[in-house]
Protein backbone atom coordinates (compact mmCIF):
# COMPACT_ATOMS: atom_id res chain seq x y z
CA UNK A 1 0.00 0.00 0.00
CA UNK A 2 1.47 3.32 -1.03
CA UNK A 3 -0.42 5.55 1.39
CA UNK A 4 1.06 4.56 4.73
CA UNK A 5 4.45 5.43 6.05
CA UNK A 6 5.43 4.20 9.47
CA UNK A 7 5.90 7.12 11.84
CA UNK A 8 9.49 7.34 13.00
CA UNK A 9 9.98 6.46 16.65
CA UNK A 10 10.51 9.73 18.44
CA UNK A 11 11.67 10.67 21.89
CA UNK A 12 9.21 12.54 24.09
CA UNK A 13 8.79 16.22 23.37
CA UNK A 14 8.90 17.97 26.75
CA UNK A 15 6.91 21.04 25.68
CA UNK A 16 4.09 19.06 24.13
CA UNK A 17 3.96 16.73 27.12
CA UNK A 18 3.73 19.55 29.64
CA UNK A 19 1.20 21.41 27.46
CA UNK A 20 -0.94 18.27 27.49
CA UNK A 21 -0.61 17.85 31.25
CA UNK A 22 -1.49 21.52 31.78
CA UNK A 23 -4.53 21.13 29.54
CA UNK A 24 -5.78 18.07 31.44
CA UNK A 25 -5.36 19.88 34.77
CA UNK A 26 -7.10 22.95 33.36
CA UNK A 27 -10.05 20.79 32.30
CA UNK A 28 -10.25 19.43 35.85
CA UNK A 29 -10.06 22.94 37.28
CA UNK A 30 -13.36 23.69 35.57
CA UNK A 31 -14.78 20.74 37.46
CA UNK A 32 -13.97 21.47 41.13
CA UNK A 33 -16.44 18.90 42.39
CA UNK A 34 -14.46 16.05 40.83
CA UNK A 35 -11.27 17.32 42.42
CA UNK A 36 -12.97 17.64 45.80
CA UNK A 37 -14.34 14.11 45.55
CA UNK A 38 -10.99 12.69 44.50
CA UNK A 39 -9.16 14.33 47.37
CA UNK A 40 -11.75 14.01 50.10
CA UNK A 41 -13.14 10.49 49.66
CA UNK A 42 -9.90 8.70 50.69
CA UNK A 43 -9.70 10.92 53.77
CA UNK A 44 -13.30 10.22 54.74
CA UNK A 45 -12.82 6.48 54.24
CA UNK A 46 -9.69 6.44 56.39
CA UNK A 47 -11.49 8.41 59.05
CA UNK A 48 -14.38 5.93 59.03
CA UNK A 49 -12.00 2.98 59.13
CA UNK A 50 -10.18 4.39 62.11
CA UNK A 51 -13.37 4.34 64.17
CA UNK A 52 -14.66 1.08 62.72
CA UNK A 53 -11.54 -0.53 64.19
CA UNK A 54 -11.64 1.64 67.28
CA UNK A 55 -10.79 -1.27 69.54
CA UNK A 56 -7.96 -2.80 67.47
CA UNK A 57 -5.32 -0.28 66.45
CA UNK A 58 -3.23 -3.05 64.87
CA UNK A 59 -5.96 -3.86 62.31
CA UNK A 60 -6.30 -0.20 61.45
CA UNK A 61 -2.54 0.00 60.87
CA UNK A 62 -2.63 -2.92 58.42
CA UNK A 63 -5.74 -2.03 56.50
CA UNK A 64 -5.08 1.71 56.61
CA UNK A 65 -1.62 1.35 55.11
CA UNK A 66 -2.92 -0.97 52.40
CA UNK A 67 -5.70 1.43 51.55
CA UNK A 68 -3.23 4.28 51.19
CA UNK A 69 -1.84 2.27 48.30
CA UNK A 70 -5.19 1.23 46.86
CA UNK A 71 -7.07 4.55 46.77
CA UNK A 72 -4.80 6.29 44.27
CA UNK A 73 -4.95 3.26 41.99
CA UNK A 74 -8.74 3.13 41.94
CA UNK A 75 -9.41 6.87 41.58
CA UNK A 76 -6.79 7.38 38.89
CA UNK A 77 -8.05 4.32 37.04
CA UNK A 78 -11.59 5.67 36.95
CA UNK A 79 -10.70 9.26 36.12
CA UNK A 80 -8.25 8.29 33.39
CA UNK A 81 -10.45 5.74 31.70
CA UNK A 82 -13.34 8.20 31.49
CA UNK A 83 -11.12 11.12 30.44
CA UNK A 84 -9.44 9.23 27.61
CA UNK A 85 -12.71 7.70 26.51
CA UNK A 86 -14.11 11.21 26.23
CA UNK A 87 -11.05 12.20 24.24
CA UNK A 88 -11.76 9.35 21.84
CA UNK A 89 -15.49 9.94 21.46
CA UNK A 90 -15.34 13.75 21.21
CA UNK A 91 -13.08 13.59 18.15
CA UNK A 92 -10.30 15.51 19.88
CA UNK A 93 -8.12 12.39 19.81
CA UNK A 94 -8.52 12.09 16.04
CA UNK A 95 -7.65 15.75 15.73
CA UNK A 96 -4.62 15.49 18.02
CA UNK A 97 -3.27 12.46 16.20
CA UNK A 98 -3.60 14.31 12.88
CA UNK A 99 -1.35 16.95 14.48
CA UNK A 100 2.34 16.58 15.25
CA UNK A 101 1.68 15.12 18.70
CA UNK A 102 3.53 11.94 19.58
CA UNK A 103 1.48 9.18 21.19
CA UNK A 104 4.05 9.10 23.97
CA UNK A 105 3.58 12.85 24.53
CA UNK A 106 -0.14 12.37 25.02
CA UNK A 107 0.24 9.41 27.38
CA UNK A 108 3.03 11.06 29.34
CA UNK A 109 0.95 14.25 29.57
CA UNK A 110 -1.93 12.33 31.10
CA UNK A 111 0.39 10.47 33.46
CA UNK A 112 1.99 13.76 34.54
CA UNK A 113 -1.34 15.49 35.18
CA UNK A 114 -2.92 12.64 37.12
CA UNK A 115 0.38 11.92 38.89
CA UNK A 116 0.34 15.50 40.19
CA UNK A 117 -3.19 15.08 41.40
CA UNK A 118 -2.26 11.75 42.99
CA UNK A 119 0.53 13.46 44.96
CA UNK A 120 -1.99 15.89 46.43
CA UNK A 121 -4.46 13.11 47.18
CA UNK A 122 -1.88 10.81 48.73
CA UNK A 123 -0.17 13.55 50.72
CA UNK A 124 -3.46 14.53 52.32
CA UNK A 125 -4.52 10.95 53.01
CA UNK A 126 -1.11 9.92 54.35
CA UNK A 127 -0.83 13.07 56.46
CA UNK A 128 -4.28 12.52 57.93
CA UNK A 129 -3.63 8.85 58.66
CA UNK A 130 -0.20 9.31 60.21
CA UNK A 131 -0.65 12.52 62.18
CA UNK A 132 -4.31 12.63 63.08
CA UNK A 133 -5.59 9.06 63.06
CA UNK A 134 -2.51 7.60 64.70
CA UNK A 135 -1.54 5.19 61.93
CA UNK A 136 1.59 3.61 63.33
CA UNK A 137 4.26 3.44 60.60
CA UNK A 138 7.74 2.30 61.55
CA UNK A 139 9.34 3.54 58.31
CA UNK A 140 9.27 6.94 56.66
CA UNK A 141 5.92 8.36 55.55
CA UNK A 142 7.78 9.56 52.42
CA UNK A 143 8.11 5.96 51.34
CA UNK A 144 4.36 5.51 51.76
CA UNK A 145 3.94 8.53 49.49
CA UNK A 146 6.33 7.07 46.93
CA UNK A 147 4.33 3.85 46.63
CA UNK A 148 1.07 5.80 46.53
CA UNK A 149 2.43 7.80 43.60
CA UNK A 150 3.54 4.69 41.72
CA UNK A 151 0.11 3.19 42.36
CA UNK A 152 -1.50 6.27 40.91
CA UNK A 153 0.63 5.90 37.80
CA UNK A 154 -0.36 2.27 37.58
CA UNK A 155 -4.02 3.28 37.86
CA UNK A 156 -3.54 5.90 35.13
CA UNK A 157 -1.84 3.32 32.95
CA UNK A 158 -4.59 0.73 33.43
CA UNK A 159 -7.25 3.36 32.79
CA UNK A 160 -5.61 4.45 29.54
CA UNK A 161 -5.25 0.90 28.41
CA UNK A 162 -8.77 -0.15 29.25
CA UNK A 163 -10.40 2.90 27.65
CA UNK A 164 -9.28 1.55 24.28
CA UNK A 165 -11.65 -1.37 24.75
CA UNK A 166 -14.62 0.61 26.03
CA UNK A 167 -17.08 1.96 23.49
CA UNK A 168 -19.09 3.97 26.02
CA UNK A 169 -18.89 5.45 29.51
CA UNK A 170 -21.08 2.59 30.73
CA UNK A 171 -18.56 0.03 29.57
CA UNK A 172 -15.66 2.03 30.97
CA UNK A 173 -17.20 2.07 34.44
CA UNK A 174 -17.85 -1.68 34.23
CA UNK A 175 -14.16 -2.27 33.66
CA UNK A 176 -13.56 -1.21 37.24
CA UNK A 177 -15.13 -4.35 38.77
CA UNK A 178 -13.41 -6.40 36.07
CA UNK A 179 -9.92 -4.98 36.50
CA UNK A 180 -9.83 -3.68 40.06
CA UNK A 181 -12.02 -5.99 42.19
CA UNK A 182 -10.08 -9.22 41.59
CA UNK A 183 -6.89 -7.40 42.51
CA UNK A 184 -8.57 -5.94 45.57
CA UNK A 185 -9.66 -9.40 46.75
CA UNK A 186 -6.31 -11.01 46.09
CA UNK A 187 -3.90 -8.26 47.12
CA UNK A 188 -3.74 -9.29 50.77
CA UNK A 189 -6.03 -6.58 52.11
CA UNK A 190 -8.53 -9.00 53.62
CA UNK A 191 -6.28 -11.89 54.48
CA UNK A 192 -2.54 -12.42 54.10
CA UNK A 193 -1.70 -13.80 50.68
CA UNK A 194 0.11 -16.79 52.21
CA UNK A 195 -3.19 -17.99 53.69
CA UNK A 196 -5.00 -18.13 50.35
CA UNK A 197 -5.59 -21.24 48.28
CA UNK A 198 -2.30 -21.91 46.43
CA UNK A 199 -3.98 -21.30 43.08
CA UNK A 200 -5.21 -17.89 44.20
CA UNK A 201 -1.86 -17.09 45.75
CA UNK A 202 -0.22 -17.84 42.43
CA UNK A 203 -2.65 -15.49 40.66
CA UNK A 204 -2.06 -12.80 43.27
CA UNK A 205 1.66 -13.14 42.58
CA UNK A 206 1.19 -11.78 39.06
CA UNK A 207 -1.21 -8.95 39.93
CA UNK A 208 0.52 -5.62 40.46
CA UNK A 209 -1.71 -4.41 43.29
CA UNK A 210 -0.37 -7.21 45.49
CA UNK A 211 3.06 -5.64 45.34
CA UNK A 212 1.69 -2.20 46.12
CA UNK A 213 0.12 -3.55 49.30
CA UNK A 214 3.23 -5.61 50.17
CA UNK A 215 5.34 -2.49 49.77
CA UNK A 216 3.07 -0.49 52.06
CA UNK A 217 3.33 -3.21 54.68
CA UNK A 218 7.13 -3.23 54.43
CA UNK A 219 7.18 0.48 55.30
CA UNK A 220 4.75 -0.20 58.11
CA UNK A 221 7.01 -2.77 59.77
CA UNK A 222 10.59 -1.75 59.01
CA UNK A 223 12.54 1.40 59.79
CA UNK A 224 14.60 1.44 56.63
CA UNK A 225 14.21 0.45 53.01
CA UNK A 226 14.26 -3.32 52.85
CA UNK A 227 15.20 -5.36 49.80
CA UNK A 228 11.59 -6.51 49.65
CA UNK A 229 10.42 -2.89 49.56
CA UNK A 230 12.75 -2.09 46.69
CA UNK A 231 11.59 -5.17 44.80
CA UNK A 232 7.92 -4.26 45.36
CA UNK A 233 8.32 -0.67 44.19
CA UNK A 234 10.32 -1.79 41.17
CA UNK A 235 7.59 -4.24 40.21
CA UNK A 236 4.82 -1.65 40.55
CA UNK A 237 6.84 0.91 38.58
CA UNK A 238 7.69 -1.67 35.91
CA UNK A 239 4.06 -2.69 35.54
CA UNK A 240 2.99 0.95 35.24
CA UNK A 241 5.56 1.53 32.48
CA UNK A 242 4.61 -1.67 30.68
CA UNK A 243 0.90 -0.87 30.71
CA UNK A 244 1.57 2.74 29.64
CA UNK A 245 3.47 1.40 26.65
CA UNK A 246 0.63 -0.98 25.86
CA UNK A 247 -1.74 1.98 26.20
CA UNK A 248 0.30 3.96 23.68
CA UNK A 249 0.05 1.02 21.30
CA UNK A 250 -3.76 1.16 21.47
CA UNK A 251 -3.75 4.72 20.09
CA UNK A 252 -4.08 4.47 16.34
CA UNK A 253 -3.53 7.39 14.02
CA UNK A 254 -5.59 5.65 11.39
CA UNK A 255 -8.97 4.32 12.44
CA UNK A 256 -11.92 2.63 10.77
CA UNK B 1 -21.00 34.72 -11.97
CA UNK B 2 -17.49 34.74 -10.51
CA UNK B 3 -14.27 34.67 -12.38
CA UNK B 4 -10.96 33.49 -11.02
CA UNK B 5 -7.51 34.08 -12.40
CA UNK B 6 -6.06 30.90 -13.80
CA UNK B 7 -2.84 29.77 -12.13
CA UNK B 8 0.15 28.29 -13.86
CA UNK B 9 0.00 24.51 -13.89
CA UNK B 10 1.98 23.05 -11.01
CA UNK B 11 2.02 19.95 -8.88
CA UNK B 12 -1.48 19.51 -7.41
CA UNK B 13 -2.07 19.67 -3.64
CA UNK B 14 -3.80 16.29 -3.70
CA UNK B 15 -3.44 13.61 -6.31
CA UNK B 16 -5.43 10.40 -6.08
CA UNK B 17 -5.29 7.40 -8.33
CA UNK B 18 -7.46 4.35 -7.90
CA UNK B 19 -8.21 5.45 -4.32
CA UNK B 20 -10.26 2.80 -2.54
CA UNK B 21 -11.40 2.75 1.08
CA UNK B 22 -13.07 -0.10 2.92
CA UNK B 23 -14.97 0.68 6.13
CA UNK B 24 -16.31 -2.33 7.96
CA UNK B 25 -18.02 -4.56 5.42
CA UNK B 26 -18.52 -1.79 2.83
CA UNK B 27 -16.29 -0.45 0.10
CA UNK B 28 -17.01 3.23 0.72
CA UNK B 29 -14.76 4.75 -1.97
CA UNK B 30 -14.23 2.77 -5.17
CA UNK B 31 -11.20 3.49 -7.31
CA UNK B 32 -11.32 7.30 -7.33
CA UNK B 33 -9.06 9.38 -9.57
CA UNK B 34 -8.93 13.12 -8.93
CA UNK B 35 -6.66 16.05 -8.23
CA UNK B 36 -7.08 19.08 -6.03
CA UNK B 37 -5.20 22.10 -7.48
CA UNK B 38 -3.09 24.30 -5.23
CA UNK B 39 -4.15 27.74 -4.06
CA UNK B 40 -7.81 27.19 -4.90
CA UNK B 41 -11.04 26.24 -3.19
CA UNK B 42 -12.26 22.82 -4.20
CA UNK B 43 -15.78 21.96 -3.14
CA UNK B 44 -16.70 18.36 -2.34
CA UNK B 45 -20.40 17.81 -2.84
CA UNK B 46 -22.71 14.89 -2.79
CA UNK B 47 -25.61 13.29 -0.95
CA UNK B 48 -25.37 12.14 2.65
CA UNK B 49 -23.39 8.93 3.01
CA UNK B 50 -21.67 9.17 -0.39
CA UNK B 51 -18.22 9.18 1.24
CA UNK B 52 -17.20 12.85 1.58
CA UNK B 53 -15.97 12.54 5.14
CA UNK B 54 -14.21 9.28 4.33
CA UNK B 55 -12.36 10.92 1.44
CA UNK B 56 -11.30 13.80 3.71
CA UNK B 57 -10.12 11.43 6.43
CA UNK B 58 -8.04 9.60 3.83
CA UNK B 59 -6.45 12.89 2.73
CA UNK B 60 -5.50 13.91 6.29
CA UNK B 61 -4.29 10.39 7.04
CA UNK B 62 -6.70 9.31 9.78
CA UNK B 63 -8.57 6.71 7.71
CA UNK B 64 -7.51 3.07 7.87
CA UNK B 65 -7.72 0.59 4.98
CA UNK B 66 -6.87 3.03 2.20
CA UNK B 67 -5.47 1.51 -0.98
CA UNK B 68 -4.30 3.04 -4.23
CA UNK B 69 -2.17 6.14 -4.61
CA UNK B 70 -2.88 9.23 -2.56
CA UNK B 71 -0.27 11.99 -2.58
CA UNK B 72 -0.79 15.10 -0.48
CA UNK B 73 1.51 18.14 -0.84
CA UNK B 74 4.10 15.92 -2.49
CA UNK B 75 4.14 13.17 0.17
CA UNK B 76 2.03 10.06 0.66
CA UNK B 77 -1.09 10.85 2.73
CA UNK B 78 -0.51 10.40 6.46
CA UNK B 79 3.22 11.17 6.22
CA UNK B 80 4.44 12.61 9.54
CA UNK B 81 5.81 15.78 7.90
CA UNK B 82 2.30 16.62 6.69
CA UNK B 83 0.93 16.94 10.21
CA UNK B 84 2.00 20.57 10.58
CA UNK B 85 1.04 21.46 7.01
CA UNK B 86 -2.61 20.38 7.04
CA UNK B 87 -5.46 21.95 9.00
CA UNK B 88 -8.40 19.60 9.49
CA UNK B 89 -11.91 20.23 10.76
CA UNK B 90 -13.91 17.11 11.53
CA UNK B 91 -17.62 17.09 10.74
CA UNK B 92 -18.61 17.02 14.43
CA UNK B 93 -16.87 19.86 16.30
CA UNK B 94 -13.88 18.40 18.12
CA UNK B 95 -12.98 20.71 20.98
CA UNK B 96 -12.79 20.34 24.75
CA UNK B 97 -16.14 21.36 26.22
CA UNK B 98 -14.64 21.95 29.64
CA UNK B 99 -12.11 24.51 28.41
CA UNK B 100 -12.71 28.07 27.29
CA UNK B 101 -12.37 29.02 23.63
CA UNK B 102 -8.97 30.56 24.25
CA UNK B 103 -7.74 27.64 26.37
CA UNK B 104 -8.74 25.24 23.60
CA UNK B 105 -6.79 27.19 21.02
CA UNK B 106 -3.83 27.74 23.36
CA UNK B 107 -3.48 23.99 23.76
CA UNK B 108 -3.70 23.09 20.09
CA UNK B 109 -1.32 25.96 19.29
CA UNK B 110 1.17 24.55 21.80
CA UNK B 111 1.02 21.21 19.99
CA UNK B 112 1.57 22.77 16.57
CA UNK B 113 4.26 25.24 17.59
CA UNK B 114 5.75 24.07 20.90
CA UNK B 115 8.32 25.69 23.13
CA UNK B 116 8.59 28.78 25.26
CA UNK B 117 10.37 30.74 22.52
CA UNK B 118 7.24 30.57 20.37
CA UNK B 119 4.90 31.86 23.09
CA UNK B 120 4.41 35.33 21.57
CA UNK B 121 3.84 33.96 18.10
CA UNK B 122 1.32 31.47 19.51
CA UNK B 123 -0.54 34.20 21.35
CA UNK B 124 -0.80 36.22 18.12
CA UNK B 125 -1.97 33.19 16.13
CA UNK B 126 -4.61 32.33 18.72
CA UNK B 127 -5.95 35.89 18.88
CA UNK B 128 -6.08 36.08 15.09
CA UNK B 129 -7.82 32.70 14.73
CA UNK B 130 -10.45 33.73 17.29
CA UNK B 131 -11.04 36.97 15.39
CA UNK B 132 -11.20 35.09 12.06
CA UNK B 133 -14.20 33.08 13.24
CA UNK B 134 -15.74 36.10 14.98
CA UNK B 135 -15.61 34.76 18.53
CA UNK B 136 -13.54 37.51 20.17
CA UNK B 137 -16.42 38.42 22.49
CA UNK B 138 -16.73 34.78 23.58
CA UNK B 139 -13.03 34.03 23.96
CA UNK B 140 -13.39 33.34 27.68
CA UNK B 141 -16.60 31.32 27.52
CA UNK B 142 -16.50 27.56 28.08
CA UNK B 143 -16.84 25.74 24.75
CA UNK B 144 -19.54 23.55 26.30
CA UNK B 145 -21.66 26.62 26.97
CA UNK B 146 -21.58 27.85 23.37
CA UNK B 147 -24.26 27.37 20.75
CA UNK B 148 -23.83 24.64 18.14
CA UNK B 149 -22.67 27.08 15.47
CA UNK B 150 -20.27 28.76 17.86
CA UNK B 151 -18.72 25.43 18.85
CA UNK B 152 -18.18 24.48 15.22
CA UNK B 153 -16.46 27.84 14.74
CA UNK B 154 -14.08 27.05 17.61
CA UNK B 155 -13.32 23.80 15.82
CA UNK B 156 -12.68 25.76 12.62
CA UNK B 157 -10.44 28.22 14.45
CA UNK B 158 -8.22 25.35 15.58
CA UNK B 159 -7.63 24.41 11.94
CA UNK B 160 -6.69 28.00 11.08
CA UNK B 161 -3.86 28.08 13.64
CA UNK B 162 -0.39 27.95 12.23
CA UNK B 163 -1.36 28.96 8.65
CA UNK B 164 -1.55 25.46 7.09
CA UNK B 165 -0.92 25.01 3.37
CA UNK B 166 -3.88 22.68 2.99
CA UNK B 167 -7.17 23.11 4.82
CA UNK B 168 -9.54 20.16 4.85
CA UNK B 169 -12.89 21.36 6.14
CA UNK B 170 -15.76 18.91 6.62
CA UNK B 171 -19.00 20.89 6.40
CA UNK B 172 -17.64 23.95 8.19
CA UNK B 173 -20.70 26.12 7.59
CA UNK B 174 -23.46 23.75 8.66
CA UNK B 175 -25.93 25.40 11.02
CA UNK B 176 -24.59 28.92 10.54
CA UNK B 177 -26.66 31.94 9.60
CA UNK B 178 -26.33 33.53 6.12
CA UNK B 179 -24.29 36.51 7.34
CA UNK B 180 -21.75 34.32 9.07
CA UNK B 181 -21.60 31.93 6.13
CA UNK B 182 -20.87 34.81 3.78
CA UNK B 183 -18.13 36.09 6.12
CA UNK B 184 -16.55 32.64 6.38
CA UNK B 185 -16.58 32.16 2.62
CA UNK B 186 -14.89 35.54 2.31
CA UNK B 187 -12.29 34.31 4.78
CA UNK B 188 -11.81 31.11 2.74
CA UNK B 189 -11.23 33.18 -0.39
CA UNK B 190 -8.76 35.42 1.43
CA UNK B 191 -6.89 32.34 2.62
CA UNK B 192 -6.70 31.02 -0.94
CA UNK B 193 -5.82 34.24 -2.76
CA UNK B 194 -3.64 35.99 -0.18
CA UNK B 195 -2.00 33.16 1.73
CA UNK B 196 -2.01 30.80 -1.23
CA UNK B 197 -3.67 28.09 0.84
CA UNK B 198 -5.46 25.15 -0.76
CA UNK B 199 -8.94 24.45 0.60
CA UNK B 200 -10.94 21.27 0.29
CA UNK B 201 -14.42 21.97 1.63
CA UNK B 202 -17.34 19.58 1.80
CA UNK B 203 -20.88 20.84 1.83
CA UNK B 204 -24.49 19.85 1.41
CA UNK B 205 -25.54 23.35 0.43
CA UNK B 206 -25.46 23.71 -3.31
CA UNK B 207 -25.37 27.51 -3.36
CA UNK B 208 -22.00 27.26 -1.62
CA UNK B 209 -20.81 25.27 -4.60
CA UNK B 210 -21.03 28.40 -6.73
CA UNK B 211 -18.36 30.00 -4.55
CA UNK B 212 -15.77 27.29 -5.21
CA UNK B 213 -13.12 27.41 -7.90
CA UNK B 214 -13.55 23.75 -8.64
CA UNK B 215 -16.05 21.07 -7.72
CA UNK B 216 -15.82 17.38 -7.05
CA UNK B 217 -19.32 15.93 -7.29
CA UNK B 218 -19.65 12.56 -5.59
CA UNK B 219 -22.30 9.90 -5.54
CA UNK B 220 -22.23 6.46 -3.89
CA UNK B 221 -18.48 6.30 -3.45
CA UNK B 222 -17.63 7.48 -6.96
CA UNK B 223 -16.78 10.82 -8.56
CA UNK B 224 -19.54 12.07 -10.83
CA UNK B 225 -17.79 15.18 -12.08
CA UNK B 226 -14.55 17.10 -11.51
CA UNK B 227 -14.81 20.54 -13.08
CA UNK B 228 -15.34 24.27 -12.53
CA UNK B 229 -18.87 25.40 -11.64
CA UNK B 230 -19.09 27.29 -14.96
CA UNK B 231 -18.08 24.30 -17.04
CA UNK B 232 -20.52 22.08 -15.17
CA UNK B 233 -23.43 24.38 -15.85
CA UNK B 234 -22.46 24.78 -19.51
CA UNK B 235 -21.92 21.07 -20.02
CA UNK B 236 -25.31 20.15 -18.58
CA UNK B 237 -27.15 23.18 -19.91
CA UNK B 238 -28.30 24.12 -16.40
CA UNK B 239 -28.62 27.46 -14.63
CA UNK B 240 -27.37 26.36 -11.25
CA UNK B 241 -24.90 23.83 -9.90
CA UNK B 242 -27.79 22.16 -8.12
CA UNK B 243 -29.59 21.57 -11.42
CA UNK B 244 -26.32 20.39 -12.98
CA UNK B 245 -25.80 17.94 -10.14
CA UNK B 246 -29.32 16.52 -10.44
CA UNK B 247 -28.86 16.23 -14.18
CA UNK B 248 -25.64 14.25 -13.70
CA UNK B 249 -27.25 12.00 -11.07
CA UNK B 250 -30.14 11.20 -13.44
CA UNK B 251 -27.64 10.50 -16.20
CA UNK B 252 -25.68 8.14 -13.93
CA UNK B 253 -28.83 6.30 -12.86
CA UNK B 254 -29.93 5.95 -16.49
CA UNK B 255 -26.48 4.68 -17.48
CA UNK B 256 -26.63 2.16 -14.64
CA UNK B 257 -30.02 0.91 -15.88
CA UNK B 258 -28.87 0.43 -19.48
CA UNK B 259 -25.84 -1.45 -18.21
CA UNK B 260 -28.11 -3.78 -16.24
CA UNK B 261 -30.49 -4.39 -19.15
CA UNK B 262 -27.72 -5.09 -21.65
CA UNK B 263 -26.08 -7.56 -19.24
N1 LIG C 1 -17.07 3.97 11.31
C1 LIG C 1 -17.65 3.44 10.22
N2 LIG C 1 -17.69 2.11 10.04
C2 LIG C 1 -18.27 1.55 8.97
N3 LIG C 1 -18.85 2.25 7.98
C3 LIG C 1 -18.86 3.59 8.09
C4 LIG C 1 -18.27 4.25 9.21
N4 LIG C 1 -18.43 5.57 9.05
C5 LIG C 1 -19.09 5.74 7.90
N5 LIG C 1 -19.35 4.55 7.32
C6 LIG C 1 -20.06 4.35 6.04
O1 LIG C 1 -19.30 4.96 5.02
C7 LIG C 1 -20.14 5.60 4.09
C8 LIG C 1 -19.67 7.02 3.83
O2 LIG C 1 -19.68 7.73 5.03
P1 LIG C 1 -19.20 9.24 5.10
O3 LIG C 1 -19.22 9.65 6.53
O4 LIG C 1 -17.91 9.37 4.38
O5 LIG C 1 -20.37 9.98 4.30
P2 LIG C 1 -20.57 11.53 4.01
O6 LIG C 1 -20.58 11.71 2.55
O7 LIG C 1 -19.59 12.34 4.76
O8 LIG C 1 -22.03 11.77 4.57
P3 LIG C 1 -22.64 13.08 5.29
O9 LIG C 1 -22.88 14.07 4.25
O10 LIG C 1 -23.92 12.55 5.88
O11 LIG C 1 -21.66 13.52 6.31
C9 LIG C 1 -21.55 5.54 4.66
O12 LIG C 1 -22.29 4.62 3.90
C10 LIG C 1 -21.40 5.05 6.07
O13 LIG C 1 -22.42 4.16 6.39
MG1 LIG D 1 -19.68 13.59 6.32
PDB file of C-alpha atoms in Angstrom, chain B residues 101-102 126-141 153:
ATOM      1  CA  UNK B 101     -12.372  29.022  23.632  1.00  0.00           C
ATOM      2  CA  UNK B 102      -8.970  30.557  24.251  1.00  0.00           C
ATOM      3  CA  UNK B 126      -4.612  32.332  18.723  1.00  0.00           C
ATOM      4  CA  UNK B 127      -5.946  35.887  18.876  1.00  0.00           C
ATOM      5  CA  UNK B 128      -6.081  36.078  15.087  1.00  0.00           C
ATOM      6  CA  UNK B 129      -7.820  32.704  14.730  1.00  0.00           C
ATOM      7  CA  UNK B 130     -10.449  33.726  17.287  1.00  0.00           C
ATOM      8  CA  UNK B 131     -11.036  36.966  15.390  1.00  0.00           C
ATOM      9  CA  UNK B 132     -11.203  35.094  12.056  1.00  0.00           C
ATOM     10  CA  UNK B 133     -14.197  33.084  13.240  1.00  0.00           C
ATOM     11  CA  UNK B 134     -15.743  36.103  14.983  1.00  0.00           C
ATOM     12  CA  UNK B 135     -15.606  34.756  18.529  1.00  0.00           C
ATOM     13  CA  UNK B 136     -13.540  37.509  20.166  1.00  0.00           C
ATOM     14  CA  UNK B 137     -16.416  38.423  22.485  1.00  0.00           C
ATOM     15  CA  UNK B 138     -16.731  34.785  23.580  1.00  0.00           C
ATOM     16  CA  UNK B 139     -13.026  34.028  23.963  1.00  0.00           C
ATOM     17  CA  UNK B 140     -13.390  33.342  27.682  1.00  0.00           C
ATOM     18  CA  UNK B 141     -16.600  31.317  27.516  1.00  0.00           C
ATOM     19  CA  UNK B 153     -16.460  27.837  14.739  1.00  0.00           C
TER      20      UNK B 153
END
